[in-house]
Short mmCIF file of C-alpha atoms and ligand atoms in Angstrom, two decimals:
data_model
loop_
_atom_site.label_atom_id
_atom_site.label_comp_id
_atom_site.label_asym_id
_atom_site.label_seq_id
_atom_site.Cartn_x
_atom_site.Cartn_y
_atom_site.Cartn_z
CA UNK A 1 127.67 200.17 67.57
CA UNK A 2 130.38 200.07 64.93
CA UNK A 3 130.65 203.83 64.56
CA UNK A 4 131.37 203.88 68.29
CA UNK A 5 134.11 201.30 67.55
CA UNK A 6 132.46 198.33 69.28
CA UNK A 7 133.07 194.91 67.64
CA UNK A 8 130.55 192.11 67.49
CA UNK A 9 130.83 189.20 69.89
CA UNK A 10 128.78 185.99 69.69
CA UNK A 11 128.61 183.65 72.64
CA UNK A 12 126.83 180.27 72.87
CA UNK A 13 123.09 180.13 73.47
CA UNK A 14 123.72 178.17 76.66
CA UNK A 15 126.39 178.24 79.34
CA UNK A 16 127.05 176.20 82.44
CA UNK A 17 124.43 177.14 85.05
CA UNK A 18 127.10 177.97 87.64
CA UNK A 19 128.25 180.93 85.50
CA UNK A 20 124.89 182.69 85.84
CA UNK A 21 124.52 181.73 89.50
CA UNK A 22 127.88 183.31 90.28
CA UNK A 23 127.58 186.18 87.84
CA UNK A 24 123.99 187.38 88.18
CA UNK A 25 123.56 186.31 91.83
CA UNK A 26 121.69 183.43 93.44
CA UNK A 27 119.20 185.71 95.18
CA UNK A 28 118.02 187.46 92.03
CA UNK A 29 114.68 186.71 90.36
CA UNK A 30 116.51 185.73 87.19
CA UNK A 31 118.56 182.98 88.86
CA UNK A 32 115.98 182.05 91.48
CA UNK A 33 112.92 181.77 89.27
CA UNK A 34 113.44 182.51 85.63
CA UNK A 35 116.21 180.41 84.14
CA UNK A 36 115.68 177.58 81.66
CA UNK A 37 118.01 175.04 83.22
CA UNK A 38 118.59 171.48 81.99
CA UNK A 39 121.04 168.66 82.48
CA UNK A 40 122.93 167.54 79.41
CA UNK A 41 123.79 163.88 78.75
CA UNK A 42 126.91 164.09 80.90
CA UNK A 43 124.89 165.45 83.81
CA UNK A 44 126.26 169.00 83.54
CA UNK A 45 123.69 171.63 84.41
CA UNK A 46 123.31 174.07 81.54
CA UNK A 47 121.15 177.19 81.18
CA UNK A 48 119.82 179.07 78.15
CA UNK A 49 121.32 182.52 78.52
CA UNK A 50 119.00 184.94 80.33
CA UNK A 51 121.38 187.84 79.57
CA UNK A 52 124.72 188.37 77.83
CA UNK A 53 127.05 190.03 80.30
CA UNK A 54 128.05 186.88 82.22
CA UNK A 55 128.74 184.94 78.99
CA UNK A 56 130.76 187.81 77.50
CA UNK A 57 132.90 187.97 80.66
CA UNK A 58 133.39 184.19 80.57
CA UNK A 59 134.61 184.53 77.00
CA UNK A 60 136.76 187.55 77.87
CA UNK A 61 138.57 185.55 80.55
CA UNK A 62 138.80 182.27 78.65
CA UNK A 63 140.07 183.83 75.42
CA UNK A 64 142.33 186.41 77.04
CA UNK A 65 140.58 189.17 75.16
CA UNK A 66 142.18 191.82 77.34
CA UNK A 67 145.72 190.75 76.43
CA UNK A 68 146.09 192.99 73.38
CA UNK A 69 144.37 196.14 74.56
CA UNK A 70 143.44 197.69 77.89
CA UNK A 71 139.86 198.47 76.89
CA UNK A 72 137.82 195.88 74.98
CA UNK A 73 134.62 197.18 73.39
CA UNK A 74 132.09 194.60 72.19
CA UNK A 75 128.44 194.54 71.13
CA UNK A 76 125.83 191.87 70.54
CA UNK A 77 122.35 191.17 69.21
CA UNK A 78 121.07 187.82 70.43
CA UNK A 79 118.12 185.82 71.76
CA UNK A 80 117.69 185.56 75.55
CA UNK A 81 115.49 183.26 77.60
CA UNK A 82 113.67 183.97 80.85
CA UNK A 83 110.81 181.95 82.24
CA UNK A 84 108.66 184.87 83.29
CA UNK A 85 104.90 185.26 83.13
CA UNK A 86 104.37 186.41 79.54
CA UNK A 87 102.71 189.80 79.10
CA UNK A 88 103.05 192.82 76.84
CA UNK A 89 106.78 193.54 76.54
CA UNK A 90 107.77 190.43 78.43
CA UNK A 91 108.50 187.28 76.48
CA UNK A 92 110.15 184.03 77.40
CA UNK A 93 112.38 184.22 74.35
CA UNK A 94 113.24 187.79 73.46
CA UNK A 95 116.14 189.62 71.89
CA UNK A 96 118.63 192.01 73.34
CA UNK A 97 121.13 194.29 71.69
CA UNK A 98 123.77 195.70 73.93
CA UNK A 99 127.39 196.63 74.43
CA UNK A 100 130.10 196.14 77.02
CA UNK A 101 133.24 198.24 77.54
CA UNK A 102 135.58 196.00 79.50
CA UNK A 103 138.62 197.37 81.33
CA UNK A 104 138.07 201.04 82.18
CA UNK A 105 137.14 202.89 85.34
CA UNK A 106 136.75 206.43 84.05
CA UNK A 107 133.14 207.70 84.19
CA UNK A 108 133.67 208.98 80.63
CA UNK A 109 133.17 205.35 79.51
CA UNK A 110 129.90 205.12 81.44
CA UNK A 111 128.86 208.31 79.66
CA UNK A 112 129.82 206.80 76.29
CA UNK A 113 127.79 203.63 76.98
CA UNK A 114 124.78 205.74 78.00
CA UNK A 115 125.21 208.01 74.96
CA UNK A 116 125.44 204.99 72.65
CA UNK A 117 122.27 203.40 74.03
CA UNK A 118 120.35 206.67 73.75
CA UNK A 119 121.64 207.25 70.24
CA UNK A 120 119.86 204.10 69.02
CA UNK A 121 116.49 205.53 70.06
CA UNK A 122 117.29 209.04 68.86
CA UNK A 123 118.44 207.87 65.45
CA UNK A 124 115.22 205.89 64.95
CA UNK A 125 113.14 208.96 65.72
CA UNK A 126 111.74 207.59 69.00
CA UNK A 127 110.32 210.17 71.41
CA UNK A 128 109.11 210.29 75.02
CA UNK A 129 111.87 208.34 76.68
CA UNK A 130 113.71 209.21 79.81
CA UNK A 131 117.16 208.43 81.17
CA UNK A 132 117.31 207.64 84.88
CA UNK A 133 120.65 207.20 86.57
CA UNK A 134 121.77 206.12 90.00
CA UNK A 135 124.84 204.88 91.80
CA UNK A 136 124.60 201.60 93.69
CA UNK A 137 128.00 202.10 95.30
CA UNK A 138 130.71 199.52 95.87
CA UNK A 139 131.18 196.66 98.34
CA UNK A 140 132.49 199.12 100.89
CA UNK A 141 129.69 201.67 100.95
CA UNK A 142 126.95 199.19 100.16
CA UNK A 143 127.35 197.12 103.30
CA UNK A 144 127.04 200.22 105.48
CA UNK A 145 124.04 201.40 103.51
CA UNK A 146 122.44 197.96 103.72
CA UNK A 147 122.51 198.26 107.53
CA UNK A 148 120.92 201.72 107.35
CA UNK A 149 118.20 200.51 104.98
CA UNK A 150 117.38 197.44 107.09
CA UNK A 151 117.24 199.59 110.20
CA UNK A 152 114.76 201.90 108.48
CA UNK A 153 112.61 199.05 107.16
CA UNK A 154 112.62 196.87 110.27
CA UNK A 155 109.73 198.60 112.13
CA UNK A 156 107.57 198.26 108.94
CA UNK A 157 108.42 194.64 108.23
CA UNK A 158 104.94 193.29 108.96
CA UNK A 159 103.31 195.73 106.54
CA UNK A 160 105.57 194.91 103.58
CA UNK A 161 104.39 192.49 100.90
CA UNK A 162 105.48 188.89 101.28
CA UNK A 163 107.92 189.31 98.39
CA UNK A 164 109.54 192.34 100.03
CA UNK A 165 109.66 190.61 103.43
CA UNK A 166 111.62 187.80 101.80
CA UNK A 167 113.97 190.33 100.28
CA UNK A 168 114.59 192.03 103.61
CA UNK A 169 117.42 189.61 104.38
CA UNK A 170 118.50 188.45 100.94
CA UNK A 171 118.40 191.65 98.88
CA UNK A 172 116.80 194.61 100.70
CA UNK A 173 117.77 197.05 97.89
CA UNK A 174 115.16 195.48 95.62
CA UNK A 175 112.39 196.51 98.07
CA UNK A 176 112.95 200.04 96.77
CA UNK A 177 111.75 199.15 93.28
CA UNK A 178 108.67 197.21 94.45
CA UNK A 179 105.64 198.12 92.33
CA UNK A 180 103.26 197.56 95.29
CA UNK A 181 101.51 200.77 96.50
CA UNK A 182 101.90 200.02 100.21
CA UNK A 183 105.58 199.10 99.81
CA UNK A 184 106.04 202.41 98.02
CA UNK A 185 104.41 204.38 100.83
CA UNK A 186 106.66 202.64 103.38
CA UNK A 187 109.84 203.25 101.38
CA UNK A 188 108.96 206.86 100.51
CA UNK A 189 111.43 208.26 103.04
CA UNK A 190 113.84 205.32 103.06
CA UNK A 191 117.55 206.16 102.90
CA UNK A 192 118.93 205.89 99.36
CA UNK A 193 122.30 204.55 98.28
CA UNK A 194 123.17 207.71 96.37
CA UNK A 195 123.22 209.62 99.68
CA UNK A 196 125.48 207.05 101.37
CA UNK A 197 128.27 206.70 98.82
CA UNK A 198 131.91 206.44 99.89
CA UNK A 199 134.14 209.28 98.61
CA UNK A 200 135.39 207.26 95.59
CA UNK A 201 131.87 206.25 94.45
CA UNK A 202 130.54 209.76 95.07
CA UNK A 203 133.33 211.22 92.95
CA UNK A 204 132.63 208.73 90.18
CA UNK A 205 128.91 209.57 90.22
CA UNK A 206 129.64 213.30 90.11
CA UNK A 207 132.04 212.66 87.22
CA UNK A 208 129.39 210.77 85.28
CA UNK A 209 126.89 213.61 85.71
CA UNK A 210 129.51 216.10 84.58
CA UNK A 211 130.15 214.11 81.39
CA UNK A 212 126.45 213.66 80.66
CA UNK A 213 125.98 217.41 81.01
CA UNK A 214 128.95 217.99 78.72
CA UNK A 215 127.31 215.72 76.13
CA UNK A 216 124.04 217.62 76.52
CA UNK A 217 122.22 214.51 77.70
CA UNK A 218 119.14 215.04 79.89
CA UNK A 219 118.93 212.76 82.90
CA UNK A 220 117.09 212.26 86.13
CA UNK A 221 118.87 211.01 89.24
CA UNK A 222 116.59 208.27 90.57
CA UNK A 223 117.74 206.66 93.81
CA UNK A 224 115.31 203.79 93.26
CA UNK A 225 117.06 202.37 90.22
CA UNK A 226 118.54 199.25 91.82
CA UNK A 227 118.48 196.81 88.84
CA UNK A 228 117.62 193.14 89.05
CA UNK A 229 121.14 191.72 88.70
CA UNK A 230 123.64 191.59 91.55
CA UNK A 231 126.82 192.43 89.67
CA UNK A 232 126.37 196.20 89.53
CA UNK A 233 128.71 198.63 91.29
CA UNK A 234 128.60 202.44 91.01
CA UNK A 235 126.60 203.43 87.89
CA UNK A 236 123.17 201.89 87.29
CA UNK A 237 120.76 203.28 84.73
CA UNK A 238 117.57 202.65 82.83
CA UNK A 239 115.90 204.14 79.81
CA UNK A 240 112.16 204.28 80.40
CA UNK A 241 109.40 204.81 77.86
CA UNK A 242 105.90 205.95 78.74
CA UNK A 243 104.69 204.21 75.60
CA UNK A 244 105.34 200.79 77.11
CA UNK A 245 102.95 199.29 79.65
CA UNK A 246 104.05 198.18 83.10
CA UNK A 247 107.24 196.73 81.61
CA UNK A 248 108.47 200.21 80.85
CA UNK A 249 112.26 199.72 80.56
CA UNK A 250 113.58 200.03 77.03
CA UNK A 251 117.13 199.40 78.22
CA UNK A 252 119.18 199.02 81.35
CA UNK A 253 122.80 198.82 82.26
CA UNK A 254 125.58 200.02 84.44
CA UNK A 255 128.99 199.33 85.83
CA UNK A 256 130.19 195.99 87.16
CA UNK A 257 133.74 196.43 88.46
CA UNK A 258 133.96 193.12 90.33
CA UNK A 259 132.35 190.63 87.93
CA UNK A 260 135.43 189.53 85.97
CA UNK A 261 137.27 188.93 89.21
CA UNK A 262 134.35 187.00 90.69
CA UNK A 263 134.38 184.77 87.62
CA UNK A 264 138.07 183.98 88.04
CA UNK A 265 139.77 186.73 86.02
CA UNK A 266 141.84 189.76 87.00
CA UNK A 267 140.09 192.78 88.46
CA UNK A 268 138.64 194.50 85.39
CA UNK A 269 136.28 197.44 85.89
CA UNK A 270 133.63 197.42 83.17
CA UNK A 271 130.38 199.00 82.08
CA UNK A 272 127.65 198.03 79.63
CA UNK A 273 123.98 198.00 78.73
CA UNK A 274 121.37 195.81 77.10
CA UNK A 275 118.11 196.77 75.42
CA UNK A 276 115.01 194.81 74.52
CA UNK A 277 114.54 194.62 70.76
CA UNK A 278 110.84 193.72 70.96
CA UNK A 279 110.20 196.64 73.31
CA UNK A 280 111.95 198.95 70.86
CA UNK A 281 109.65 197.69 68.10
CA UNK A 282 106.57 198.10 70.34
CA UNK A 283 107.42 201.74 70.88
CA UNK A 284 108.11 202.30 67.18
CA UNK A 285 104.73 200.80 66.36
CA UNK A 286 102.97 202.90 68.99
CA UNK A 287 104.66 206.06 67.73
CA UNK A 288 103.88 205.07 64.13
CA UNK A 289 107.53 205.18 63.12
CA UNK A 290 108.65 203.69 59.86
CA UNK A 291 110.47 200.42 60.40
CA UNK A 292 111.89 200.77 56.88
CA UNK A 293 110.96 199.13 53.58
CA UNK A 294 111.01 195.36 53.23
CA UNK A 295 114.03 194.33 51.17
CA UNK A 296 113.17 193.99 47.49
CA UNK A 297 115.12 192.44 44.60
CA UNK A 298 116.71 194.78 42.10
CA UNK A 299 115.67 192.58 39.16
CA UNK A 300 112.90 190.08 38.57
CA UNK A 301 113.34 187.90 35.47
CA UNK A 302 110.09 186.71 33.91
CA UNK A 303 110.27 183.54 31.82
CA UNK A 304 107.80 183.23 28.94
CA UNK A 305 108.60 179.58 28.07
CA UNK A 306 110.99 176.70 28.85
CA UNK A 307 113.92 178.27 27.01
CA UNK A 308 113.34 181.47 28.97
CA UNK A 309 113.28 179.52 32.23
CA UNK A 310 116.70 177.99 31.55
CA UNK A 311 118.13 181.36 30.55
CA UNK A 312 116.75 183.04 33.69
CA UNK A 313 118.23 180.38 35.96
CA UNK A 314 121.79 180.87 34.69
CA UNK A 315 121.48 184.64 34.23
CA UNK A 316 120.16 185.07 37.79
CA UNK A 317 123.25 183.36 39.21
CA UNK A 318 125.54 185.50 37.06
CA UNK A 319 123.78 188.66 38.22
CA UNK A 320 123.96 187.65 41.88
CA UNK A 321 127.69 187.00 41.53
CA UNK A 322 128.03 190.58 40.35
CA UNK A 323 126.14 191.81 43.40
CA UNK A 324 122.82 192.46 41.69
CA UNK A 325 120.00 191.04 43.79
CA UNK A 326 117.49 189.25 41.64
CA UNK A 327 114.87 186.56 41.59
CA UNK A 328 113.03 184.36 39.11
CA UNK A 329 109.87 182.29 39.00
CA UNK A 330 110.17 178.74 40.35
CA UNK A 331 106.53 177.76 40.38
CA UNK A 332 105.68 177.93 36.66
CA UNK A 333 103.37 180.89 36.78
CA UNK A 334 101.98 182.60 33.68
CA UNK A 335 103.77 185.72 32.41
CA UNK A 336 100.93 187.83 33.79
CA UNK A 337 101.15 186.36 37.24
CA UNK A 338 104.98 186.58 37.25
CA UNK A 339 104.51 190.25 36.44
CA UNK A 340 102.19 190.63 39.40
CA UNK A 341 104.77 188.89 41.59
CA UNK A 342 107.55 191.26 40.42
CA UNK A 343 105.25 194.14 41.24
CA UNK A 344 104.35 192.75 44.67
CA UNK A 345 108.04 192.33 45.48
CA UNK A 346 108.71 195.86 44.27
CA UNK A 347 111.51 194.79 41.96
CA UNK A 348 113.19 197.79 40.40
CA UNK A 349 113.66 196.16 36.98
CA UNK A 350 111.79 193.46 35.11
CA UNK A 351 113.20 191.46 32.22
CA UNK A 352 110.92 189.23 30.12
CA UNK A 353 112.71 186.39 28.36
CA UNK A 354 111.46 183.78 25.87
CA UNK A 355 112.41 182.15 22.52
CA UNK A 356 112.07 185.48 20.63
CA UNK A 357 114.48 187.31 22.91
CA UNK A 358 116.90 184.37 22.90
CA UNK A 359 116.91 184.29 19.10
CA UNK A 360 117.49 188.03 18.86
CA UNK A 361 120.02 187.95 21.69
CA UNK A 362 118.47 190.98 23.31
CA UNK A 363 115.96 191.75 26.04
CA UNK A 364 113.68 194.61 26.99
CA UNK A 365 114.55 195.88 30.46
CA UNK A 366 111.63 197.63 32.09
CA UNK A 367 112.25 200.12 34.82
CA UNK A 368 109.36 199.60 37.23
CA UNK A 369 110.03 202.86 39.07
CA UNK A 370 109.59 205.28 36.14
CA UNK A 371 107.98 202.94 33.59
CA UNK A 372 110.73 203.46 30.96
CA UNK A 373 111.95 200.58 28.81
CA UNK A 374 115.20 199.90 27.01
CA UNK A 375 116.29 197.18 24.58
CA UNK A 376 119.66 195.81 25.68
CA UNK A 377 121.90 193.21 23.99
CA UNK A 378 122.73 190.03 25.95
CA UNK A 379 126.35 191.06 26.48
CA UNK A 380 125.40 194.43 27.98
CA UNK A 381 122.73 193.40 30.50
CA UNK A 382 124.95 193.23 33.58
CA UNK A 383 126.84 196.44 32.68
CA UNK A 384 123.54 198.20 32.04
CA UNK A 385 122.18 197.24 35.46
CA UNK A 386 125.46 198.04 37.22
CA UNK A 387 126.03 201.42 35.59
CA UNK A 388 122.49 202.47 36.33
CA UNK A 389 123.04 201.58 39.94
CA UNK A 390 126.27 203.62 39.94
CA UNK A 391 124.47 206.69 38.68
CA UNK A 392 122.12 206.09 41.58
CA UNK A 393 119.26 207.66 39.63
CA UNK A 394 116.64 205.49 41.27
CA UNK A 395 118.13 205.95 44.69
CA UNK A 396 118.15 202.23 45.25
CA UNK A 397 120.96 199.73 45.17
CA UNK A 398 121.05 195.98 45.28
P1 HAM B 401 118.06 193.70 82.07
O1 HAM B 401 117.54 194.97 82.66
O2 HAM B 401 117.72 192.44 82.76
O3 HAM B 401 119.63 193.88 81.95
O4 HAM B 401 117.58 193.59 80.57
C1 HAM B 401 117.81 194.63 79.64
C2 HAM B 401 116.57 194.88 78.79
O5 HAM B 401 116.13 193.66 78.16
C3 HAM B 401 115.35 195.36 79.56
O6 HAM B 401 115.42 196.75 79.80
C4 HAM B 401 114.23 195.02 78.59
O7 HAM B 401 114.13 196.01 77.56
C5 HAM B 401 114.73 193.72 77.96
N1 HAM B 401 114.07 192.55 78.58
C6 HAM B 401 114.39 191.94 79.74
N2 HAM B 401 113.59 190.89 79.98
C7 HAM B 401 112.72 190.82 78.95
C8 HAM B 401 111.64 189.93 78.60
N3 HAM B 401 111.30 188.89 79.35
N4 HAM B 401 110.97 190.17 77.44
C9 HAM B 401 111.30 191.21 76.64
N5 HAM B 401 112.32 192.06 76.93
C10 HAM B 401 113.02 191.88 78.05
C11 HAM B 401 120.49 192.93 81.48
O8 HAM B 401 120.14 191.94 80.90
C12 HAM B 401 121.95 193.28 81.68
N6 HAM B 401 122.77 192.19 81.11
C13 HAM B 401 122.29 194.60 81.01
C14 HAM B 401 123.73 194.96 81.12
C15 HAM B 401 124.70 194.79 80.19
N7 HAM B 401 124.32 195.50 82.17
C16 HAM B 401 125.60 195.66 81.93
N8 HAM B 401 125.84 195.21 80.71
#
């Protein structure tokens, strides 16, 4: 995120419920069924955030973030809460990482957001994922399209699932992404938004595809990507993985040109995405990708007696102040079992300290990677560890 020049934003875990109702839309599943909503002691209705975009826009307006620059680029990694039926890839508390570019209309920004989200998967070595893009139009073209879609669906109303029948009035677009077989047969030839765009939205969508092609990004235009949040205008996209079960979206996002205005700010066209962290890990596990080594201390100091314990306590703090990660024994283990612990933690260096070493004012520093040992005077220990790190011989830093 930072190499793309996005800066971190942290918003509160809960917001006033009205923010999500207005932002995400009262007719959506998230607001209608999935929010964790409580009253606080003053009777204000608050909700654990089910997504970040609404909270980020609230903060953008309240803190005048757009004052200094026309385009504000932020990213986040945070826990989200949705009261859904738990299943593989769907948790009630999960984590999202995502980014929002607030204040630009050019489809080049949509392309950057899409490129950034794809880059995360590419850089981790993930395979078998697919980018699907769509345009959900603007207020102008959507209302005309809504009429066309309802007209098409009306004769089939009785045959639609109960859920889709309910959506016919409130949010007919969502009928297009129903997972039900019969619904899918009925909607097979339904009109799609992408074929009913007004000239401005059509131009934007063509522009986006041009930029994606320029960036050599493969994509599929999928007229059924409608997204489950109401704030989208123009671009909507998802990244799908075949290595996930029925919850197959790794990430989703798009443009929301009217949201800031709807929340009380100035009209501020924006685009962003969010991705499920747990789903990312599920795919990495399935594809047997290395999640990376567990962090290990650079040095483990082994105390042979009480004097050694005192020395290790003060020396450890001195080392840490100099940026050398290290640990010591706090549970009075034998030298042998401290050695095992250092090994288990994959410490790069081990120092054994007791009365003998204290009297001689020198220690033996053992390099656990290549097995070599060196006797080092007390006053040179830190320099020894630091200079070795600088040479980078072991390829490992604190
Ligand atoms: P969303 O599609 O609702 O979009 O969520 C984005 C991603 O979060 C999903 O693709 C999925 O990977 C993950 N996710 C959602 N619900 C769950 C769950 N219950 N358990 C595990 N993972 C889940 C948004 O939230 C929008 N705010 C994205 C956005 C940002 N649009 C513009 N800017």
